[in-house]
PDB file of C-alpha atoms in Angstrom:
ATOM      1  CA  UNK A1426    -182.478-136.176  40.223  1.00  0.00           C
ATOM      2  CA  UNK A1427    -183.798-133.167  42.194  1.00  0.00           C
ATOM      3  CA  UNK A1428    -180.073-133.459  44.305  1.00  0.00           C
ATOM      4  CA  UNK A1429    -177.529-133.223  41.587  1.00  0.00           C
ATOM      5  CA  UNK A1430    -176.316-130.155  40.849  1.00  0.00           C
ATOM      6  CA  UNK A1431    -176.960-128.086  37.629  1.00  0.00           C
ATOM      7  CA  UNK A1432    -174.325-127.429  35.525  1.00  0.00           C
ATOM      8  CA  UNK A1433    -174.286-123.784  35.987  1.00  0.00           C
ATOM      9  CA  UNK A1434    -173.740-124.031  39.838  1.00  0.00           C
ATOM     10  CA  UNK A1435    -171.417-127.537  39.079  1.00  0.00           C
ATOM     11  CA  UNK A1436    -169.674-126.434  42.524  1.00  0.00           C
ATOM     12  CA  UNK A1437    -170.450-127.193  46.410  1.00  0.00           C
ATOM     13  CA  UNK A1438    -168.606-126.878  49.445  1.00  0.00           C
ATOM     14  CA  UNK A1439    -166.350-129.833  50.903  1.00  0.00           C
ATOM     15  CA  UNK A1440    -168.155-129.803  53.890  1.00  0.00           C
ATOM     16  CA  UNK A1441    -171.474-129.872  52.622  1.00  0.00           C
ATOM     17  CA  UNK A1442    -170.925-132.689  49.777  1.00  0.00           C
ATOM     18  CA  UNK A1443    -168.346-134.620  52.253  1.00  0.00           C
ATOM     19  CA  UNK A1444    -171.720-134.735  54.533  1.00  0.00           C
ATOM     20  CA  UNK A1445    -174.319-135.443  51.536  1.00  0.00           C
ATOM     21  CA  UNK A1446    -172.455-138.003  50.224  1.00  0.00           C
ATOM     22  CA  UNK A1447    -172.107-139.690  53.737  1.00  0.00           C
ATOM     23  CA  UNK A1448    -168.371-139.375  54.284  1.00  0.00           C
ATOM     24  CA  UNK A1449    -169.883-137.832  57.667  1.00  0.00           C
ATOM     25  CA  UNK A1450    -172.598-138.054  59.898  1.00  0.00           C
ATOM     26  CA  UNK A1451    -173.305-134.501  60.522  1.00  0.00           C
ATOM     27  CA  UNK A1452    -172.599-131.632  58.771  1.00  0.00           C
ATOM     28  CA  UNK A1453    -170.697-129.908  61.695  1.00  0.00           C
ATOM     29  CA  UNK A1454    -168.433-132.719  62.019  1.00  0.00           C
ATOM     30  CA  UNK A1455    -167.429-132.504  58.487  1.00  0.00           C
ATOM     31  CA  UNK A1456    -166.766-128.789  58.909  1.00  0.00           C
ATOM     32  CA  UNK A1457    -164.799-129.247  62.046  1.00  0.00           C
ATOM     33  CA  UNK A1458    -162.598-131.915  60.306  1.00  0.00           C
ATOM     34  CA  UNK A1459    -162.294-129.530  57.907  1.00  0.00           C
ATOM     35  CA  UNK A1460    -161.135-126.902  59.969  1.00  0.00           C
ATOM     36  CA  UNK A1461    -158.884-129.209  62.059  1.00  0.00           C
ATOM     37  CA  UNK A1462    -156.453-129.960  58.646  1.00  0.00           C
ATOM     38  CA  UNK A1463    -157.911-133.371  58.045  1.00  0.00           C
ATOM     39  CA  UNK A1464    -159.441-133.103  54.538  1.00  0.00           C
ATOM     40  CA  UNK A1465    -157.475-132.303  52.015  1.00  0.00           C
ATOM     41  CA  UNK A1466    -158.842-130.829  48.192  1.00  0.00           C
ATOM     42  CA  UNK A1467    -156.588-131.563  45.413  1.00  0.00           C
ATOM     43  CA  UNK A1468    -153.359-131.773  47.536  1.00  0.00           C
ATOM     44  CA  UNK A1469    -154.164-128.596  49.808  1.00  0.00           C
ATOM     45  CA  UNK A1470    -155.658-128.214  52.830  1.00  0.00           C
ATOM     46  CA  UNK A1471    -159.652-127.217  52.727  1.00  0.00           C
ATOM     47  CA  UNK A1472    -161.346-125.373  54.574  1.00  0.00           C
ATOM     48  CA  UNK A1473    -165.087-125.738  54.953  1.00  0.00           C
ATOM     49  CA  UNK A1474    -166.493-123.638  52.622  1.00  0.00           C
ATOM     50  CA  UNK A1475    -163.848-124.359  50.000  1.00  0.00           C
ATOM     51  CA  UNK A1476    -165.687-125.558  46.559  1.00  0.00           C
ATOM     52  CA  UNK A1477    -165.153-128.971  45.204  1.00  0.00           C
ATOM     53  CA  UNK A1478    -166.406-129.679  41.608  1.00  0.00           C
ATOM     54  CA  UNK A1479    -166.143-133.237  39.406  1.00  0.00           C
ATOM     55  CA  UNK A1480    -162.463-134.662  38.655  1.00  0.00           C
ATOM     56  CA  UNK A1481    -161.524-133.155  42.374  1.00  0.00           C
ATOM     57  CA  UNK A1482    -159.277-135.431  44.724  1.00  0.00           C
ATOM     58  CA  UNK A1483    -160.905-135.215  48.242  1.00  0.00           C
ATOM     59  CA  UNK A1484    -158.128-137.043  51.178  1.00  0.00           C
ATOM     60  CA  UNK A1485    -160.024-137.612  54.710  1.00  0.00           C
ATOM     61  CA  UNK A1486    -158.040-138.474  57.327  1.00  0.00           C
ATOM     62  CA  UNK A1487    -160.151-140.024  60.554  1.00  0.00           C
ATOM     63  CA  UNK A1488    -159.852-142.685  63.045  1.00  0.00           C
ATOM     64  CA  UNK A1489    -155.855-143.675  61.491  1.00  0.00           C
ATOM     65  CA  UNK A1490    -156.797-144.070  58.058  1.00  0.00           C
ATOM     66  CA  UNK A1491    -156.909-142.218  54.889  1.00  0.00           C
ATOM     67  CA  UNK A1492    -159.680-142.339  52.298  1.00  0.00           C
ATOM     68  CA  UNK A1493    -158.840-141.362  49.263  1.00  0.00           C
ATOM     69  CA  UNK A1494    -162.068-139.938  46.959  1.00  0.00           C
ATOM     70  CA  UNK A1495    -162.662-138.390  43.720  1.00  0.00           C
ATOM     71  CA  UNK A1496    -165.452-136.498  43.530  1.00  0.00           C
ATOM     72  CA  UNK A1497    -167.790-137.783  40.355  1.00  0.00           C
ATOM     73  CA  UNK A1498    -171.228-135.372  40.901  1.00  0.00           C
ATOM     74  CA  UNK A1499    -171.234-132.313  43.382  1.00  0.00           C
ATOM     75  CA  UNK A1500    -175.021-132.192  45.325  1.00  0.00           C
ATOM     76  CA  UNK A1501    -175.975-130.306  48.096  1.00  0.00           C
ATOM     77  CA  UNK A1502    -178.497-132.051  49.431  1.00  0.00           C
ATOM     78  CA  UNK A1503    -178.076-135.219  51.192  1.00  0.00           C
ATOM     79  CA  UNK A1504    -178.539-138.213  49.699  1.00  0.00           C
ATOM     80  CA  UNK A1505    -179.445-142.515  50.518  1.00  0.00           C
ATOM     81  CA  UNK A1506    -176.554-144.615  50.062  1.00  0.00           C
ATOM     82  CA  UNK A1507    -176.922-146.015  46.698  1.00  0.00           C
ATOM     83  CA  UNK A1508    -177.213-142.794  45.266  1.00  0.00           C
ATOM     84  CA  UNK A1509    -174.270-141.417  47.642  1.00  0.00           C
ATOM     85  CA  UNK A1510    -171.984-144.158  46.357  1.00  0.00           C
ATOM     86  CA  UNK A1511    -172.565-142.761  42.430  1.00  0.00           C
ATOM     87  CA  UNK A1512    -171.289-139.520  43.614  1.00  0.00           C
ATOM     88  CA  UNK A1513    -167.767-140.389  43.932  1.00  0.00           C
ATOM     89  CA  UNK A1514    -164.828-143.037  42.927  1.00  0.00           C
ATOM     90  CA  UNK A1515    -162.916-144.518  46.302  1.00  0.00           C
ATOM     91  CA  UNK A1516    -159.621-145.019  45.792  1.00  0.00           C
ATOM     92  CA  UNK A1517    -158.932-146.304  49.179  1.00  0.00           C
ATOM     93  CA  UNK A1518    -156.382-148.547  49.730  1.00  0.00           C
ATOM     94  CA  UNK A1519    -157.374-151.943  51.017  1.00  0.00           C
ATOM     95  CA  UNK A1520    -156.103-151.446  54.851  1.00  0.00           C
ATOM     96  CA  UNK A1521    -153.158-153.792  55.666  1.00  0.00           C
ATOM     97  CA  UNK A1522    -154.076-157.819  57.234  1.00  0.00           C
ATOM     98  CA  UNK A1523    -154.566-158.070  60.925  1.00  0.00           C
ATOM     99  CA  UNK A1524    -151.861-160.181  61.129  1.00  0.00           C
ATOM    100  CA  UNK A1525    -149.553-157.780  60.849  1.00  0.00           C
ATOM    101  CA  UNK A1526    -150.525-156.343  64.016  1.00  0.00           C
ATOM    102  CA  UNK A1527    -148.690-157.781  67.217  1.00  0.00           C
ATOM    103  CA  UNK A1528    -151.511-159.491  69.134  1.00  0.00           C
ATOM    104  CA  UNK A1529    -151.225-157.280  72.687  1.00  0.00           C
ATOM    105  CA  UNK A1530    -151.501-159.456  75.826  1.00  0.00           C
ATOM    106  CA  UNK A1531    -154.366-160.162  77.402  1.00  0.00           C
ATOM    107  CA  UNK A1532    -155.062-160.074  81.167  1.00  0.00           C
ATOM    108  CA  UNK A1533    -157.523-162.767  82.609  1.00  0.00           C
ATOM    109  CA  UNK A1534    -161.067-161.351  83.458  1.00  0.00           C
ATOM    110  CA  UNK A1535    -160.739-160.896  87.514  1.00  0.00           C
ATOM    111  CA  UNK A1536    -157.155-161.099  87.680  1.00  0.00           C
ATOM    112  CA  UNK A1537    -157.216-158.356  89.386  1.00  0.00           C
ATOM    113  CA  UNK A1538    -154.286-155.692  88.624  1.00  0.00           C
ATOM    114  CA  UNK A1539    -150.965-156.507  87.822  1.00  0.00           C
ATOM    115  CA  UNK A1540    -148.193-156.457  90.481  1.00  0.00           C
ATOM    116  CA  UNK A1541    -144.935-154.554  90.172  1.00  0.00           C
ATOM    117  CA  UNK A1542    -143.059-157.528  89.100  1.00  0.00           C
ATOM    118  CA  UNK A1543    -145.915-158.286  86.242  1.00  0.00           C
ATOM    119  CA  UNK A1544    -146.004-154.558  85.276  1.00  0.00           C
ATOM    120  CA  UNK A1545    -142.283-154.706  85.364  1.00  0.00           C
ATOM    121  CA  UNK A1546    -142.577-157.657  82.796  1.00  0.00           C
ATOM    122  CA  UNK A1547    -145.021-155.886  80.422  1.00  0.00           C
ATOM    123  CA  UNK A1548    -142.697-152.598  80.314  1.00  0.00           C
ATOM    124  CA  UNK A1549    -139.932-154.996  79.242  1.00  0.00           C
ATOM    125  CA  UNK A1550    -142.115-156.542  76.406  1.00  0.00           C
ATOM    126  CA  UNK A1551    -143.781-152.792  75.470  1.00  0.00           C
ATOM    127  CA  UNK A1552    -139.552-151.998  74.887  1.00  0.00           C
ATOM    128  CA  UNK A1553    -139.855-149.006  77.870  1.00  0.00           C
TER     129      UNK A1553
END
């Protein structure tokens, strides 16, 4: 594989292999998670042009969860999905059943909005 890299450069930067193994969609976004604390190299907090080589822990935290990847094969370049996945080991937790979740109330379509008595009612189920 043209993508993989060679042993004596066996380093890339988090943002760049975070993007070419599709942990992002763009390359910028990668570096601005980066740069707002939310990926996390062995432990520390990376910044974009930090390198990352095989055995690394890589921790992305976006949208409320946490994925939790160890980086197999640095490349540079980006890659398809099957050849992304090969890249790296998730170690993800499964995320927890919906059922856990309290179900939040639902207003009928058209019901227009709620009066102050209703609204009333809703802060006293919401605990304010």
């Amino acid at each position: 594989m043209e993508n993989v890299a060679t042993p004596e450069s066996a380093t890339s930067r988090v943002d760049s292999w975070t993007w070419a193994v599709r942990l992002f969609k763009t390359r910028s976004a990668a570096a601005s998670a980066c740069r707002g604390g939310h990926v996390r190299v062995n432990g520390a907090t990376a910044k974009p042009a930090q390198p990352v080589k095989a055995g690394d822990e890589v921790r992305i935290r976006s949208a409320g969860t946490e994925r939790i990847v160890t980086v197999t094969r640095t490349i540079t370049k980006r890659v398809g999905a099957p050849v992304a996945v090969e890249c790296y080991t998730d170690h993800t937790p499964p995320p927890p059943p919906r059922e856990l979740f309290a179900a939040l109330p639902v207003r009928d379509r058209g019901a227009g909005r709620p009066t102050k008595r209703e609204r009333r009612e809703i802060d006293r189920l919401r605990g304010f």
